[in-house]
Every structure is written in structure tokens, then in C-alpha cells.
Short mmCIF file of C-alpha atoms in Angstrom, two decimals:
data_model
loop_
_atom_site.label_atom_id
_atom_site.label_comp_id
_atom_site.label_asym_id
_atom_site.label_seq_id
_atom_site.Cartn_x
_atom_site.Cartn_y
_atom_site.Cartn_z
CA MET D 1 84.71 268.23 -184.66
CA LYS D 2 85.00 265.73 -181.83
CA LYS D 3 82.89 266.15 -178.64
CA ASN D 4 84.40 265.44 -175.21
CA ASN D 5 81.76 263.26 -173.36
CA GLY D 6 84.18 261.04 -171.36
CA GLY D 7 83.55 262.77 -168.02
CA TYR D 8 79.91 261.64 -167.80
CA VAL D 9 80.82 257.96 -167.83
CA LEU D 10 83.21 258.45 -164.92
CA ALA D 11 80.49 260.21 -162.90
CA TYR D 12 78.02 257.36 -163.55
CA VAL D 13 80.58 254.74 -162.53
CA MET D 14 81.30 256.62 -159.28
CA ILE D 15 77.56 256.78 -158.44
CA VAL D 16 77.12 253.05 -159.10
CA ILE D 17 80.17 252.19 -156.94
CA THR D 18 78.84 254.38 -154.12
CA VAL D 19 75.39 252.75 -154.21
CA VAL D 20 76.83 249.22 -154.32
CA SER D 21 79.19 250.03 -151.42
CA ALA D 22 76.30 251.39 -149.32
CA MET D 23 74.26 248.24 -149.95
CA ALA D 24 77.24 246.03 -149.00
CA LEU D 25 77.73 248.03 -145.81
CA ALA D 26 74.04 247.64 -144.90
CA VAL D 27 74.14 243.87 -145.49
CA GLY D 28 77.36 243.54 -143.50
CA SER D 29 76.02 245.50 -140.52
CA VAL D 30 72.86 243.36 -140.41
CA ALA D 31 74.99 240.21 -140.46
CA VAL D 32 77.17 241.50 -137.61
CA ARG D 33 74.11 242.46 -135.55
CA ASN D 34 72.60 238.99 -136.05
CA LEU D 35 75.88 237.41 -134.97
CA GLN D 36 75.93 239.51 -131.78
CA VAL D 37 72.34 238.55 -130.96
CA GLN D 38 73.15 234.87 -131.51
CA GLU D 39 76.23 235.07 -129.27
CA ALA D 40 74.18 236.74 -126.52
CA ALA D 41 71.54 233.99 -126.75
CA VAL D 42 74.20 231.29 -126.50
CA GLU D 43 75.74 233.02 -123.47
CA ARG D 44 72.33 233.25 -121.74
CA MET D 45 71.69 229.54 -122.36
CA GLN D 46 75.14 228.64 -120.99
CA ASP D 47 74.40 230.69 -117.87
CA LEU D 48 71.02 229.01 -117.48
CA TYR D 49 72.48 225.52 -117.85
CA ALA D 50 75.32 226.34 -115.45
CA ALA D 51 72.88 227.57 -112.78
CA GLU D 52 70.53 224.61 -113.28
CA GLY D 53 73.50 222.26 -113.13
CA GLU D 54 74.52 223.65 -109.74
CA ILE D 55 71.01 223.07 -108.42
CA GLU D 56 71.06 219.50 -109.73
CA ARG D 57 74.50 219.03 -108.16
CA PHE D 58 73.13 220.30 -104.84
CA GLN D 59 70.17 217.93 -105.09
CA ALA D 60 72.53 214.97 -105.51
CA TRP D 61 74.88 216.24 -102.78
CA VAL D 62 72.20 216.86 -100.12
CA LYS D 63 71.02 213.25 -99.91
CA GLY D 64 72.50 211.68 -96.81
CA LYS D 65 73.57 215.00 -95.33
CA GLU D 66 72.56 216.10 -91.86
CA PHE D 67 69.51 218.34 -91.94
CA ASP D 68 70.68 221.47 -90.24
CA GLU D 69 71.57 224.86 -91.59
CA GLY D 70 75.29 224.52 -90.95
CA THR D 71 75.67 221.26 -92.86
CA ILE D 72 73.31 222.10 -95.72
CA LYS D 73 74.82 225.54 -96.23
CA SER D 74 78.31 224.05 -96.45
CA PHE D 75 77.60 222.91 -100.02
CA PRO D 76 80.98 222.86 -101.81
CA MET D 77 81.29 225.59 -104.40
CA GLY D 78 83.35 225.49 -107.57
CA ASN D 79 86.74 227.16 -107.71
CA SER D 80 86.40 229.08 -110.95
CA GLN D 81 85.28 232.69 -111.01
CA THR D 82 82.81 231.79 -113.75
CA ASP D 83 81.10 229.09 -111.67
CA PRO D 84 77.62 229.98 -110.45
CA THR D 85 77.15 231.12 -106.88
CA VAL D 86 74.72 229.09 -104.79
CA THR D 87 72.75 230.20 -101.75
CA VAL D 88 70.74 227.79 -99.64
CA GLU D 89 67.88 228.52 -97.23
CA VAL D 90 66.59 225.83 -94.88
CA ASP D 91 63.05 225.87 -93.50
CA LYS D 92 63.06 223.29 -90.72
CA THR D 93 59.37 223.65 -89.96
CA TYR D 94 58.16 222.54 -93.38
CA LYS D 95 61.30 220.58 -94.24
CA LYS D 96 61.96 222.67 -97.31
CA ILE D 97 65.23 223.72 -98.83
CA THR D 98 65.32 226.69 -101.19
CA VAL D 99 68.36 226.73 -103.47
CA THR D 100 69.25 229.76 -105.56
CA ALA D 101 72.02 229.60 -108.17
CA LYS D 102 73.23 232.69 -109.98
CA ALA D 103 75.40 232.61 -113.09
CA ARG D 104 76.21 236.12 -114.35
CA ASN D 105 72.77 237.64 -115.09
CA THR D 106 70.68 234.48 -114.78
CA THR D 107 69.18 233.37 -111.46
CA VAL D 108 67.52 229.99 -110.96
CA THR D 109 65.58 229.18 -107.77
CA ALA D 110 64.32 225.72 -106.82
CA VAL D 111 62.34 224.60 -103.77
CA MET D 112 62.84 221.04 -102.52
CA GLU D 113 60.70 219.28 -99.95
CA VAL D 114 62.86 216.70 -98.19
CA GLU D 115 62.19 213.63 -96.12
CA VAL D 116 64.45 213.45 -93.10
CA ASP D 117 65.45 210.24 -91.34
CA SER D 118 64.34 210.81 -87.74
CA SER D 119 66.99 208.54 -86.25
CA ASN D 120 70.02 210.51 -87.44
CA SER D 121 68.53 213.72 -88.92
CA THR D 122 69.85 213.05 -92.40
CA VAL D 123 68.08 213.75 -95.67
CA LYS D 124 66.69 210.45 -96.95
CA GLN D 125 65.14 211.66 -100.16
CA ILE D 126 63.63 214.61 -101.93
CA ASN D 127 59.88 214.09 -102.01
CA LYS D 128 58.84 217.00 -104.11
CA TYR D 129 61.07 218.95 -106.40
CA GLN D 130 59.18 222.05 -107.42
CA SER D 131 59.79 223.66 -110.75
CA TYR D 132 62.44 226.25 -111.38
CA ASN D 133 61.87 229.96 -111.09
CA ILE D 134 64.20 231.51 -113.66
CA THR D 135 64.94 235.23 -113.83
CA ALA D 136 67.35 237.10 -116.06
CA THR D 137 68.61 240.62 -115.48
CA GLN D 138 70.28 242.88 -117.97
#
């Protein structure tokens, strides 16, 4: 007499396929998560460089400008909605300019000590360019 054992092989094959599928799903989800983390890191670096670039652009723009709040605060902004926003504070007593650039969730602040030409009240040069203060919000 012939025994009917064919059903066991099908059950084993289904278990193996289920286990292999679960492992593939786990590997795929880890890869997707790593990709998302990498994209977020790239976006943060782009924001940082955009904000720092605006501060460097301000530093180049301010030379030769009249040292008063109205002129210094009239720094030309970019037109794009993605461009960083820049705020400028002028401290006439200590001849300091504080520039803050914000690009999405990254804020960069720089303090510049300027030398002003006494004859026409224009910025001659930036004597001391203090380091950046970088903050990121979530």
C-alpha cells in the first residue's frame, strides 16, 4: 500500500517561504530607514550651508555701507521662498553687528566687530569675525 506524505512537503515549503519573506522585509525596512536618515542629514547640511552663505554674503555686502541701522538692515534678501531669512542688529556703541540667518530649522548667528571710517560713517573693514553660533530645531 502507498502512503500519502505529500502534504508535509508543502507545509515545510510554506514555512521556509514565510521566514525568508520576513527576513527580506526586515532588511528592506532597515535600508529604507537608513536612506531617510541620510536624506535628513543632507537636508540639514544644505540648510547650514545656506544660512552660513547668507552671513558670508552679508559680510561682503556690508563693507563700504553707511553704518546706521537703516542702511545695514536694508541687506537685500533673496527672492526664493527657500532662501534663508536674515536679521541684522546694530550696536553702535561697540561697533558690532549681529547677523542671524535662518534656513528652515537651522539658525546661524555671527557677531562682527567693524571699523568705521569716521569721515563718512562707512564700514571700512571687519576687524573681528567671531565664530558662528549654530542651533537646529526639530
